[in-house]
Structures are given as C-alpha cells and as structure tokens.
Tab-separated table of C-alpha atoms and ligand atoms in Angstrom:
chain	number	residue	atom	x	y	z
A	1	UNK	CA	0.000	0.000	0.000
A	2	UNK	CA	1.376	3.440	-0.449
A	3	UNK	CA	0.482	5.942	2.056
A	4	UNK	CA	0.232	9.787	1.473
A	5	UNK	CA	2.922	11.939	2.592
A	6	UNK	CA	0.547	14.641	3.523
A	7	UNK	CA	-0.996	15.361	5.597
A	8	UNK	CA	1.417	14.032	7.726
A	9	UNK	CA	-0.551	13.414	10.761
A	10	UNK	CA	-3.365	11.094	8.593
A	11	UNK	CA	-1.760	7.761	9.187
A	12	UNK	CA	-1.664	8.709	13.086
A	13	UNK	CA	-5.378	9.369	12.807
A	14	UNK	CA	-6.598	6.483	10.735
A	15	UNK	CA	-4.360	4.111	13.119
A	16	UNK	CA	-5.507	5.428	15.950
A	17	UNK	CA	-9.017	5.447	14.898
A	18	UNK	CA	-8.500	1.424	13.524
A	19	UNK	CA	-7.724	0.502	16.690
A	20	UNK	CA	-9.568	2.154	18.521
A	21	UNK	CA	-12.977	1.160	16.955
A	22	UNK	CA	-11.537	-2.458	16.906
A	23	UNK	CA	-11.424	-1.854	21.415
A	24	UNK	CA	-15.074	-0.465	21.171
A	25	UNK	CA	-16.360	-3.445	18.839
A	26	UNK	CA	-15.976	-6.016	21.773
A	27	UNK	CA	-18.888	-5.247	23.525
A	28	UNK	CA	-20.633	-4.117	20.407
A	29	UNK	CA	-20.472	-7.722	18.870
A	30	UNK	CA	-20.674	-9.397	22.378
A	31	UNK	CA	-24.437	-8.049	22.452
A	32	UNK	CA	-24.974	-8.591	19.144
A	33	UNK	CA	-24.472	-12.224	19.700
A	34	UNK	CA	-26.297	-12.239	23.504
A	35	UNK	CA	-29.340	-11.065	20.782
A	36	UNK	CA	-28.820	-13.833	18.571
A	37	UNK	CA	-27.635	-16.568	20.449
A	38	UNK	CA	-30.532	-18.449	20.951
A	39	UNK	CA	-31.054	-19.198	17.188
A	40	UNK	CA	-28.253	-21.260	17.342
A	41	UNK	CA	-30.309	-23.992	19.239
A	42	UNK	CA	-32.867	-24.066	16.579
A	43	UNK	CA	-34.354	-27.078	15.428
A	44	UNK	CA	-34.424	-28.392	12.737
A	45	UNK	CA	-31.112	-26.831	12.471
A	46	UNK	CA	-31.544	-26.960	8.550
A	47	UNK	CA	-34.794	-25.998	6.945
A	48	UNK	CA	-33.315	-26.299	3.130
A	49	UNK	CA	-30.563	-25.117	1.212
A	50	UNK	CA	-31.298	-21.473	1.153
A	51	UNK	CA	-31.461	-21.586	4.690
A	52	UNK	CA	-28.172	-23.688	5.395
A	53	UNK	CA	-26.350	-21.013	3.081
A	54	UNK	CA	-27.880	-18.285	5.491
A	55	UNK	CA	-26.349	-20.436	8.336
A	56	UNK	CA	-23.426	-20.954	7.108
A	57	UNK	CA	-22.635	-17.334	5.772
A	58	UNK	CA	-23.452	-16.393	9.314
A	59	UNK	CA	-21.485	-18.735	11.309
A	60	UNK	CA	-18.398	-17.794	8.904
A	61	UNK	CA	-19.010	-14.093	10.204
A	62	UNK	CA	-19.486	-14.677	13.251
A	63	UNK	CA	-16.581	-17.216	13.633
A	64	UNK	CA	-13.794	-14.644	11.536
A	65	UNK	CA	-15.228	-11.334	13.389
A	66	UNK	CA	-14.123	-12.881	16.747
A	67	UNK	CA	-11.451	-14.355	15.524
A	68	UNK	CA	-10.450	-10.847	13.479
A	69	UNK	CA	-11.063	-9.092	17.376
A	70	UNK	CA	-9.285	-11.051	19.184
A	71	UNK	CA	-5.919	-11.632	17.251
A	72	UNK	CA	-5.966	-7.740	16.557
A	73	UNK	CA	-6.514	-6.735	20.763
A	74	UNK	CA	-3.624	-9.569	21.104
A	75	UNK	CA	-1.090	-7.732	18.464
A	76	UNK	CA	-1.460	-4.185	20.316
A	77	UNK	CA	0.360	-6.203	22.899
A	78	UNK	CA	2.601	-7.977	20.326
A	79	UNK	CA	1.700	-11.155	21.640
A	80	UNK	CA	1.381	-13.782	19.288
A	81	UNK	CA	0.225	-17.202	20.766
A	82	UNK	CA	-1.281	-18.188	17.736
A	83	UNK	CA	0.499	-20.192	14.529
A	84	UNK	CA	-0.156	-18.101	11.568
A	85	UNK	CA	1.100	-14.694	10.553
A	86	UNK	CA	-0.593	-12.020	12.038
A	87	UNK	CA	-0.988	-9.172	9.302
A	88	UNK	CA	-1.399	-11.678	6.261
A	89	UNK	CA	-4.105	-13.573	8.326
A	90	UNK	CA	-5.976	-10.054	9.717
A	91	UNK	CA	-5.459	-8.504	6.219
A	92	UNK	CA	-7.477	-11.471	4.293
A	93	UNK	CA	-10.031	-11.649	7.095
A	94	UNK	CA	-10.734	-8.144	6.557
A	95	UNK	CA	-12.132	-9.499	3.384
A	96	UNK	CA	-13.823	-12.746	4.273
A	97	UNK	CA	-15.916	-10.286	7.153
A	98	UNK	CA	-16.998	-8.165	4.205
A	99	UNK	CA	-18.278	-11.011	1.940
A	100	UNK	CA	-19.919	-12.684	4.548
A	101	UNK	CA	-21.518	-9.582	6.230
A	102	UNK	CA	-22.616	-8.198	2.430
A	103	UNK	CA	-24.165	-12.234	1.790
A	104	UNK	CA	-25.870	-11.689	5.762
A	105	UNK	CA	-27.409	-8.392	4.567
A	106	UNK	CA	-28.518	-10.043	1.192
A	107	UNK	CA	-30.498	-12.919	2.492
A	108	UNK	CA	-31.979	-10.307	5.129
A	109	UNK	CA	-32.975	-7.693	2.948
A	110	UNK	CA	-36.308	-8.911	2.444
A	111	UNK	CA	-36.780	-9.148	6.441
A	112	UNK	CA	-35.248	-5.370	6.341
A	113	UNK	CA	-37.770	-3.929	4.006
A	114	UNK	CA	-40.597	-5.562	5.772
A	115	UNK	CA	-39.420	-4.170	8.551
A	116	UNK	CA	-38.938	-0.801	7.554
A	117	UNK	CA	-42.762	-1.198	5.399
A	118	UNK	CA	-44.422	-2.612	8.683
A	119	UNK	CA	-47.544	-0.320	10.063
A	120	UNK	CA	-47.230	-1.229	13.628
A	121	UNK	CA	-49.993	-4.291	14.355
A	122	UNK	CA	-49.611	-5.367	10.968
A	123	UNK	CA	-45.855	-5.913	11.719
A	124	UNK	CA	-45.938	-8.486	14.847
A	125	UNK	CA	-48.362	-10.684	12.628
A	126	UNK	CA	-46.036	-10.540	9.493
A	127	UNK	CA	-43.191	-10.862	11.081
A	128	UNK	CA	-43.924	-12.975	14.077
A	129	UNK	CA	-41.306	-15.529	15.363
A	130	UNK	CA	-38.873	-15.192	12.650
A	131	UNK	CA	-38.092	-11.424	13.392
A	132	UNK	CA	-36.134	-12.203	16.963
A	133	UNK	CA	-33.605	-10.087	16.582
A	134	UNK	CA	-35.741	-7.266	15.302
A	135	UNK	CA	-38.228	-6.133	17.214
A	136	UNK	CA	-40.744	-6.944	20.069
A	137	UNK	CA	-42.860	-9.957	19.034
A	138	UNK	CA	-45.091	-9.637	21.843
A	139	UNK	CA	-45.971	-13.567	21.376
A	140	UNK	CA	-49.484	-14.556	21.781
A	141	UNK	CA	-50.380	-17.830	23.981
A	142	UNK	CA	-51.462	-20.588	21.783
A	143	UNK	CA	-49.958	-19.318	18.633
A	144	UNK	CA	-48.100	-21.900	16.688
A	145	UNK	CA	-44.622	-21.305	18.042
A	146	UNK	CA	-41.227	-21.570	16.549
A	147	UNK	CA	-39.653	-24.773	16.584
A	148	UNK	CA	-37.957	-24.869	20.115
A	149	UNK	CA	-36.195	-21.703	21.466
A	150	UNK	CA	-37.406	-18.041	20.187
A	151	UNK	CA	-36.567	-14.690	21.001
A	152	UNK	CA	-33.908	-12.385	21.810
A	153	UNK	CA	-33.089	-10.108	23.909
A	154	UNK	CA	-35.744	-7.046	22.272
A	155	UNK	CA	-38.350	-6.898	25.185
A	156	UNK	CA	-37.886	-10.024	27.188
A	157	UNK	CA	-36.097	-13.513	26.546
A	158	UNK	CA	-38.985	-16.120	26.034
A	159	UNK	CA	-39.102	-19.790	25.215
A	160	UNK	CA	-41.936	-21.777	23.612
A	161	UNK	CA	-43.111	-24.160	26.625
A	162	UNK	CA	-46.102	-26.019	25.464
A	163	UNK	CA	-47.350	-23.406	22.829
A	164	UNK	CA	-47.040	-21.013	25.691
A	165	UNK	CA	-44.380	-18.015	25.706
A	166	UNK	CA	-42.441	-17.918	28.646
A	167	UNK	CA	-40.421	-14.834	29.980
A	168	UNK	CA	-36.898	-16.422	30.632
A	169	UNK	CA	-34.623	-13.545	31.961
A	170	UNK	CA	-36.251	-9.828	32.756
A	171	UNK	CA	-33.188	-8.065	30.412
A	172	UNK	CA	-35.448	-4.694	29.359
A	173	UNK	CA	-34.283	-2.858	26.046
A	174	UNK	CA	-33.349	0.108	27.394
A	175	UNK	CA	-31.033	-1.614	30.212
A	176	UNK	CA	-29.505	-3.444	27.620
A	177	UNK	CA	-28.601	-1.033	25.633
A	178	UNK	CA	-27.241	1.336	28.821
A	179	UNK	CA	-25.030	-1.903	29.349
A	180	UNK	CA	-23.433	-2.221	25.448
A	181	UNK	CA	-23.619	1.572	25.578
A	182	UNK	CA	-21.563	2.257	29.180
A	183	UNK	CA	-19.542	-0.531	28.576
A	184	UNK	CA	-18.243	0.880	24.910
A	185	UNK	CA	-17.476	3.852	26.083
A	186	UNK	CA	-15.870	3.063	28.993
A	187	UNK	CA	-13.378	0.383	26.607
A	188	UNK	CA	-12.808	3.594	24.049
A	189	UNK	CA	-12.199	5.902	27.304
A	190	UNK	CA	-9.559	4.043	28.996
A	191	UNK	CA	-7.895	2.572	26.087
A	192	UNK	CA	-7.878	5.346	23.423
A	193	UNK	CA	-4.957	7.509	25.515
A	194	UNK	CA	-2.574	5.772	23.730
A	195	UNK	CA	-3.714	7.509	20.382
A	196	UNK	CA	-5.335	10.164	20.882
A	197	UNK	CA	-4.271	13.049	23.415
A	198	UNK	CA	-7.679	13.829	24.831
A	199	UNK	CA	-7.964	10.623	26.511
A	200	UNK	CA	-4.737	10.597	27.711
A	201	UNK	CA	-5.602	11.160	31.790
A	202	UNK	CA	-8.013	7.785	31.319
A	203	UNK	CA	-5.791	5.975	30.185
A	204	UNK	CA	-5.904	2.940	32.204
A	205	UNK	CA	-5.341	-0.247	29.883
A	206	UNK	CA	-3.647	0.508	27.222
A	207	UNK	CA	-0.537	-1.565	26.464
A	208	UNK	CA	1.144	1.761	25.446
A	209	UNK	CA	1.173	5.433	27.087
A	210	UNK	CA	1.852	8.156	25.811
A	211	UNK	CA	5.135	10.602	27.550
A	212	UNK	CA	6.869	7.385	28.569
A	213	UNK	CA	10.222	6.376	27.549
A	214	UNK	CA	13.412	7.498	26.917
A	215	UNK	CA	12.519	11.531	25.755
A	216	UNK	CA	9.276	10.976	26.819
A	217	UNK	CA	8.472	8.431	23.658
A	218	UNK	CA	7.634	4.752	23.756
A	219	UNK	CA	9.815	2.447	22.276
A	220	UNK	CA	9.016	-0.915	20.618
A	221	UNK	CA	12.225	-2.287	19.441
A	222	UNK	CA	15.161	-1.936	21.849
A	223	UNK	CA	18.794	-1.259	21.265
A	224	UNK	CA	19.526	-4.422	23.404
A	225	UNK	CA	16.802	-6.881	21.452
A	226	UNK	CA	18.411	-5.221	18.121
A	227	UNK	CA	21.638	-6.365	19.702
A	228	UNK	CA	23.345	-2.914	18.577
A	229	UNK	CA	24.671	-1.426	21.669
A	230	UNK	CA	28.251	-1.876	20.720
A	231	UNK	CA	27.256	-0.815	16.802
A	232	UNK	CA	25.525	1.851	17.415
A	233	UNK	CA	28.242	4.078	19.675
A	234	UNK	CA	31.255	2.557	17.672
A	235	UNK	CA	33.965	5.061	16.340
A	236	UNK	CA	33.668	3.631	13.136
A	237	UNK	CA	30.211	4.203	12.404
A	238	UNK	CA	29.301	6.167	8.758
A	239	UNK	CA	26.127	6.172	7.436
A	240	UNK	CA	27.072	5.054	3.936
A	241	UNK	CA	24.765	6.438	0.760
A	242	UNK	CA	25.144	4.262	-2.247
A	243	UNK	CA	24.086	5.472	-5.533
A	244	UNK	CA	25.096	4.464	-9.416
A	245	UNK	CA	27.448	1.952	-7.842
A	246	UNK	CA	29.591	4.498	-5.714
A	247	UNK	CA	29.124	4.840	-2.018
A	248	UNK	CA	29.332	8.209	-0.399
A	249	UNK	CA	30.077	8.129	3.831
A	250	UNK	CA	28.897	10.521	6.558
A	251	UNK	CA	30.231	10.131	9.954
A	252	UNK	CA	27.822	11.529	12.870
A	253	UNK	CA	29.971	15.141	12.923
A	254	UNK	CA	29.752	15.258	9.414
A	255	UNK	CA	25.944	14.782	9.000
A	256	UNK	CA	25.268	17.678	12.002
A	257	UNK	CA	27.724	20.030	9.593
A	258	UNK	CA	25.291	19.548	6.707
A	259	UNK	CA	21.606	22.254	6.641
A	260	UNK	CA	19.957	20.998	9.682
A	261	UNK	CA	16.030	20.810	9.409
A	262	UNK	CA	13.296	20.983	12.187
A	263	UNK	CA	10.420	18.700	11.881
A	264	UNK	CA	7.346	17.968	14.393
A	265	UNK	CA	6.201	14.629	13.510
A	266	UNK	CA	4.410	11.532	14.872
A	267	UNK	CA	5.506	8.062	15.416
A	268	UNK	CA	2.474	6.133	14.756
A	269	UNK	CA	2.825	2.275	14.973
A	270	UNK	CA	0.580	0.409	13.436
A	271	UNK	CA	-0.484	-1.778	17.002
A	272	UNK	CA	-2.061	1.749	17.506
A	273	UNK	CA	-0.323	3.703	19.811
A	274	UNK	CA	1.231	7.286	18.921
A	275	UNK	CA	3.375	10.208	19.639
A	276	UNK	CA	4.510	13.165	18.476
A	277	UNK	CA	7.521	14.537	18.516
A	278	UNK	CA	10.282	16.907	17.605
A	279	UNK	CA	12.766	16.061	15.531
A	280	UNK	CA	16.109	17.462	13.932
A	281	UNK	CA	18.611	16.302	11.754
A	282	UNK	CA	19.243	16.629	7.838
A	283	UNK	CA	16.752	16.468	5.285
A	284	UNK	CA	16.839	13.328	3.244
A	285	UNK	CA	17.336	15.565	-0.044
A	286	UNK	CA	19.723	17.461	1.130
A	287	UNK	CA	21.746	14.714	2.192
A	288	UNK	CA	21.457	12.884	-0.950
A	289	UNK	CA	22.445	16.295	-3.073
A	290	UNK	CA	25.853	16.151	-0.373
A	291	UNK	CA	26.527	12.877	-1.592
A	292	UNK	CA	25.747	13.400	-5.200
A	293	UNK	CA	22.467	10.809	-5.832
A	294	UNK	CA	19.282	11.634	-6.873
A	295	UNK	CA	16.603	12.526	-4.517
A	296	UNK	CA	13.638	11.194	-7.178
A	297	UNK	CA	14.146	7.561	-6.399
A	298	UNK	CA	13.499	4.743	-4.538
A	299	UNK	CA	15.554	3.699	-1.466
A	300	UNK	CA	16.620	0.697	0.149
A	301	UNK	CA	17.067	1.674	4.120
A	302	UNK	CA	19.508	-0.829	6.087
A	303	UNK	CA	19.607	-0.605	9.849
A	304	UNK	CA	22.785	-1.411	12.088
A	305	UNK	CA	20.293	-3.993	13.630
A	306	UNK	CA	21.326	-7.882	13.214
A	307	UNK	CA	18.581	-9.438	12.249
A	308	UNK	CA	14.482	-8.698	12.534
A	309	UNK	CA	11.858	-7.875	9.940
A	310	UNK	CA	12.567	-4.295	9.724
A	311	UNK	CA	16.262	-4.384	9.389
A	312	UNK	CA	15.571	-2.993	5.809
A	313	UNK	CA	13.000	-1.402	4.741
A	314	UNK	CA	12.090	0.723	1.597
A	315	UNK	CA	10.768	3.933	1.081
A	316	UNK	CA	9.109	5.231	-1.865
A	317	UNK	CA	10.321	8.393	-4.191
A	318	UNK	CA	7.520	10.370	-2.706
A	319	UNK	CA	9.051	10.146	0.693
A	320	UNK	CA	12.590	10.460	-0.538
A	321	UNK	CA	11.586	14.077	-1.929
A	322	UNK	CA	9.668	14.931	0.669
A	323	UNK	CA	10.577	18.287	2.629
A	324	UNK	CA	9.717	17.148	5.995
A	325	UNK	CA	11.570	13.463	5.599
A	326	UNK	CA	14.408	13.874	7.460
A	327	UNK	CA	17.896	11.426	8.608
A	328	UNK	CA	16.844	12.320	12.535
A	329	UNK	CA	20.011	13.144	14.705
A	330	UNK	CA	17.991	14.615	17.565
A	331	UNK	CA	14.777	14.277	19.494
A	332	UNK	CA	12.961	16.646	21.287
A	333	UNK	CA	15.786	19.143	21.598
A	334	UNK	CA	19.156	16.725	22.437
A	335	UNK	CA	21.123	14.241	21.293
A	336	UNK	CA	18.755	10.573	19.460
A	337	UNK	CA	18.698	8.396	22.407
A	338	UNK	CA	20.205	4.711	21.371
A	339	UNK	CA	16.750	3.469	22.199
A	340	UNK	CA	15.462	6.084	19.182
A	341	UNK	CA	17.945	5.019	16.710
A	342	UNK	CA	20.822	6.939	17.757
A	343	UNK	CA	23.182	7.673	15.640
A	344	UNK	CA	20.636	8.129	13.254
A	345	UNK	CA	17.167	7.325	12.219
A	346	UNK	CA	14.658	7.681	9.450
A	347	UNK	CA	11.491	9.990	10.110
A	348	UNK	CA	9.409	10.718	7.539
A	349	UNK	CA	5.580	12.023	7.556
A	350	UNK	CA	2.325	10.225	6.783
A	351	UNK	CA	3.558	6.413	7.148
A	352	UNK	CA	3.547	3.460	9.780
A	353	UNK	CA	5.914	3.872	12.450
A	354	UNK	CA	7.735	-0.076	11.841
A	355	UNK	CA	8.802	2.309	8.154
A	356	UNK	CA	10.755	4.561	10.470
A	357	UNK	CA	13.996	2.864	10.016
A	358	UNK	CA	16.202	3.353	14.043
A	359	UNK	CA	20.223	2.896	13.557
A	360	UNK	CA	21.224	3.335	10.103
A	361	UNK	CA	24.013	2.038	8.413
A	362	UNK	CA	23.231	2.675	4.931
A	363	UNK	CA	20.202	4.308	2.340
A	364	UNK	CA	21.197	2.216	-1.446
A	365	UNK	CA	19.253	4.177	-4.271
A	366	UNK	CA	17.235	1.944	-6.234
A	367	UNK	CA	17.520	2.583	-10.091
B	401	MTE	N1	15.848	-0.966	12.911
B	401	MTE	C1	14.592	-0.931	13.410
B	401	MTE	N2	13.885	0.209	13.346
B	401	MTE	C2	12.621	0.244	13.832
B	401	MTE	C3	12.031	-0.888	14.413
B	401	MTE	C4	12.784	-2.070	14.447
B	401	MTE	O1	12.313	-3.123	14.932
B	401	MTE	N3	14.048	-2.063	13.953
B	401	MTE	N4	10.751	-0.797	14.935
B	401	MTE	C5	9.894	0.203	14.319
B	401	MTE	C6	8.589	0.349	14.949
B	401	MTE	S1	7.562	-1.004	14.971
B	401	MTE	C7	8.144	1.560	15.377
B	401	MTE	S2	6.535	1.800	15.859
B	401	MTE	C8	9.058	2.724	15.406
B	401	MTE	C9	9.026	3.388	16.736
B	401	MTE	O2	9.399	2.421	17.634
B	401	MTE	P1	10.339	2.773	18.830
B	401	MTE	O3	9.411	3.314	19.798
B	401	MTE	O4	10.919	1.455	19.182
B	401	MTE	O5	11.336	3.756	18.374
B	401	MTE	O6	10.396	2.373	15.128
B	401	MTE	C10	10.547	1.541	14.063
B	401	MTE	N5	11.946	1.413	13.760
B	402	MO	MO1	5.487	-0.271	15.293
C-alpha cells in the first residue's frame, strides 16, 4: 500500500481510529451475539438449502469477526500465541468479514424492508417468530410457536413451553442497551490515551502510554533486542549512501555540519499507539544532493540492527523528496537516544511507524 505523505498526521489518525474502533467493537459484537444466540439452538437446524447457506454465511461471520477481534486486541500487545502470521491472516479476514456480512445483509434484505414497510400491528403478525432479533414480538399464547427456542433479547427472553411463551430472563431494552452503551465507552475511554491526546488522563489499559520512555516516547524495538549497543556508539560508524554503484560516507559530525532541518512529527505504529515529537537532523534531499544521488528515487534503508523484519526497509520516491523526511540526529531538543535510533534514524511524515527505520548504516538508491 502506499500511504500519502501529507498530511502528515493522517496515518496517526486512521491508526488510531482502527484501533480504537476495533477496542469499542468487543462489547458491540458481544451483544450482538447475547441477541442472537438463541437461534443457534434451533431445530431443525436446517430448513433447506437457502437456509443452510444463510447459516453458514453467518457462522463464517461470526466465527472470523471474533477471531479478526481477538488476534488484533492480542497484536497491540505484540503477543502472538497463535500459529499463523498475524498481518497476512488479519489482512485477508478483513475481506472474508466483508463477503460474509454483504451475503448476511442479502439474504436479510427482504426481512429489512418488511421491517422498515411494517404499520405497527400489521408488523408483529407478518413478522412474528422469525423477526427475533428485530423487534418486540409480543408472542401470543397458543400461537403456533417456533420450533424450540425463540426470542432475543428485544423486550424479554422467552421460550416456547407447550405453545405457551415464557419470559426467561427480565433483560429490558433500554437496560440493555445502557449496558453495550456504558460498557463501549468506557473500553474507548480508557484505552484510546494511547492515540489520541484527549484521553490521555483515562488511560488505564492501554498496552502503550503516551510521555513514557526514553525523551518521553515509547519504544518498541530496543537497542539491546536489536543487539546494537556496541554498533551503534562505535567510532567507526558512517552512514554510507550508495548510488550508481559508488558509495558516499557521513560520519555523525559530518551529518550535524550539513543544513539541519526541524520537523514535528508523529511516530504512529501500526499496534495503535502514537506520539509526536520533535525532531532534527538533515533532510533526506539534502543529504542525498551532499553525496551526489538523486533525490527522485526509490531507497533501500539498512539498519545497524542484526537481524528482525525491519532491518531494511524501503521507502518510496515520494518520501525520498519529501521536505519534511528527514535522517533524525535529535529528538525533542538533544542528542537521538540509542533506544530512538541513535546515531541516526529515518522519520518521515504520513507512514507506519515499523517504516521509520532506528540505527542506520546505509540508504542504497534503487535505479
Ligand atoms: N531498525 C529498526 N527500526 C525500527 C524498528 C525495528 O524493529 N528495527 N521498529 C519500528 C517500529 S515497529 C516503530 S513503531 C518505530 C518506533 O518504535 P520505537 O518506539 O521502538 O522507536 O520504530 C521503528 N523502527
Ligand atoms: Mo510499530
């Protein structure tokens, strides 16, 4: 995907918001299925083939929503306890939810207009049993009932006992929907500090806060996991800019001789959590101009760090050119902490923070 350099605080925003709707769907689709749950006991559990594919498109949203949830609240805390790749499995489930939820809507429609065509009385006949998670069937006694178990939560949970309806559990609407309604926001409150500044004093459970870390920014990846302690403060460290087959070198003094450019931009990591900061160092175009390469191409960005999947990344001509894309020597006013990528790191504006390359050892122009 290519993201847009501009504005440069988007990809913060749309992260932050991803995530953060993700937190607040838990107890959205928890009463959702509390609603529903009951027609999973229904018998005959197949009444034909147009009803079995109405089952079974369900059960495969149902099944990848929870599953989509639950790996994605598990990789803001980049735990992975499960055996399959994390962004290749939440990227195609993305798409299996859509499909299924667009067939759910299709093979409801005609329920949905009905519903939204009913005149009041005439509604509860047409509808009846079938509507349960639509409306208030207010069942009559000695009506044929639904095979089994009916009802959801609209009104009162009743079962069918002998033709008779039963009340099962005294849930009202309107508490119900104070529950799913207190208990969203109070997930969104106390998680959504870590992206968005408002909520910052609520921030309770959050696997990330915001001010904390070395300069007063989180980290992810440390100098000591990267194994480049020793690398990283060597003498011998250059930053080494290969273009056209030569290779230009900058040592640490000589970068902070070159323009030095001021930039106020976020980290944003795609697990959701995000900072801004101020940074300074010199301007990738500027740099590449010292060394003699273009600044209209494709790069190839190594890190000093052993091994990992973000040891090299690449970043796209539109960044390269970019004014506010910078080789970061300092952080919010003194010297790039090793945990920040000291000696120097890539910041850039409008992409995903696992982009922003910490300890460089060398930017290779792609022809
Ligand atoms: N070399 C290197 N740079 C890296 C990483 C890494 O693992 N290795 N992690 C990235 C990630 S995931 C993020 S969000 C940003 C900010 O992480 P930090 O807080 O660890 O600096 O740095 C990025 N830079
Ligand atoms: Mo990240």
């Amino acid at each position: 995907m290519r993201f847009p350099t501009f504005p440069s605080q988007l990809y913060q925003f749309t992260q932050g918001l991803h995530i953060t709707a993700g937190i607040a769907c838990f107890p959205l689709i928890l009463g959702k299925l509390y609603t529903v749950y009951p027609q999973l006991f229904q018998t005959p559990p197949i009444r034909g083939f147009g009803h079995m594919l109405a089952r079974a498109s369900i059960a495969l949203f149902v099944g990848s929503s929870l599953v989509q949830l639950a790996i994605g609240l598990l990789n803001t805390y980049q735990w992975y306890p499960f055996p399959f790749n994390f962004k290749q499995v939440h990227y195609a489930l993305a798409f299996v939810i859509i499909g299924s939820l667009a067939i759910h809507i299709g093979v409801k429609l005609p329920l949905i207009q009905r519903y939204w065509r009913r005149n009041s009385e005439a509604t509860v006949e047409l509808l009846g049993r079938d509507s349960n998670d639509l409306l208030d069937p207010v069942p009559e006694s000695g009506s044929s009932p639904a095979p089994e178990v009916v009802g959801g939560f609209t009104g009162r949970l009743f079962r069918w006992i002998d033709g008779t309806p039963q009340a099962e559990r005294g849930v009202s609407r309107r508490g119900f929907f104070a529950a799913i309604g207190v208990s969203t926001v109070a997930v969104v409150t106390f998680t959504a500090g870590q992206s968005f500044a408002v909520f910052k004093p609520f921030n309770l459970f959050a696997p990330r806060a915001k001010d904390i870390g070395p300069q007063g920014l989180p980290i992810n990846r440390t100098a000591e996991a990267a194994q480049v302690t020793e690398t990283a403060v060597s003498a011998d460290w250059v930053l080494s800019v290969i273009a056209g087959g030569a290779t230009t070198t900058f040592t640490r003094a000589e970068l902070l001789r070159l323009p030095q450019t001021a930039v106020s931009l976020p980290i944003a990591c795609v697990e959701g959590w995000s900072q801004l900061a101020d940074w300074k160092g010199v301007r990738m175009r500027d740099l590449l101009a010292a060394a003699g390469a273009p600044s209209d191409q494709r790069l190839m960005v190594q890190s000093l760090e052993k091994e990992g999947g973000y040891r090299t990344t690449e970043m796209g001509a539109e960044y390269v050119g970019d004014d506010l894309t910078l080789v970061a020597l300092e952080l919010n006013g003194s010297t790039l902490d090793i945990q920040h990528g000291y000696p120097a790191r890539i910041i850039a504006p409008g992409r995903p923070g696992v982009l922003q390359t910490k300890w460089l050892s060398s930017l290779e122009v792609s022809a």
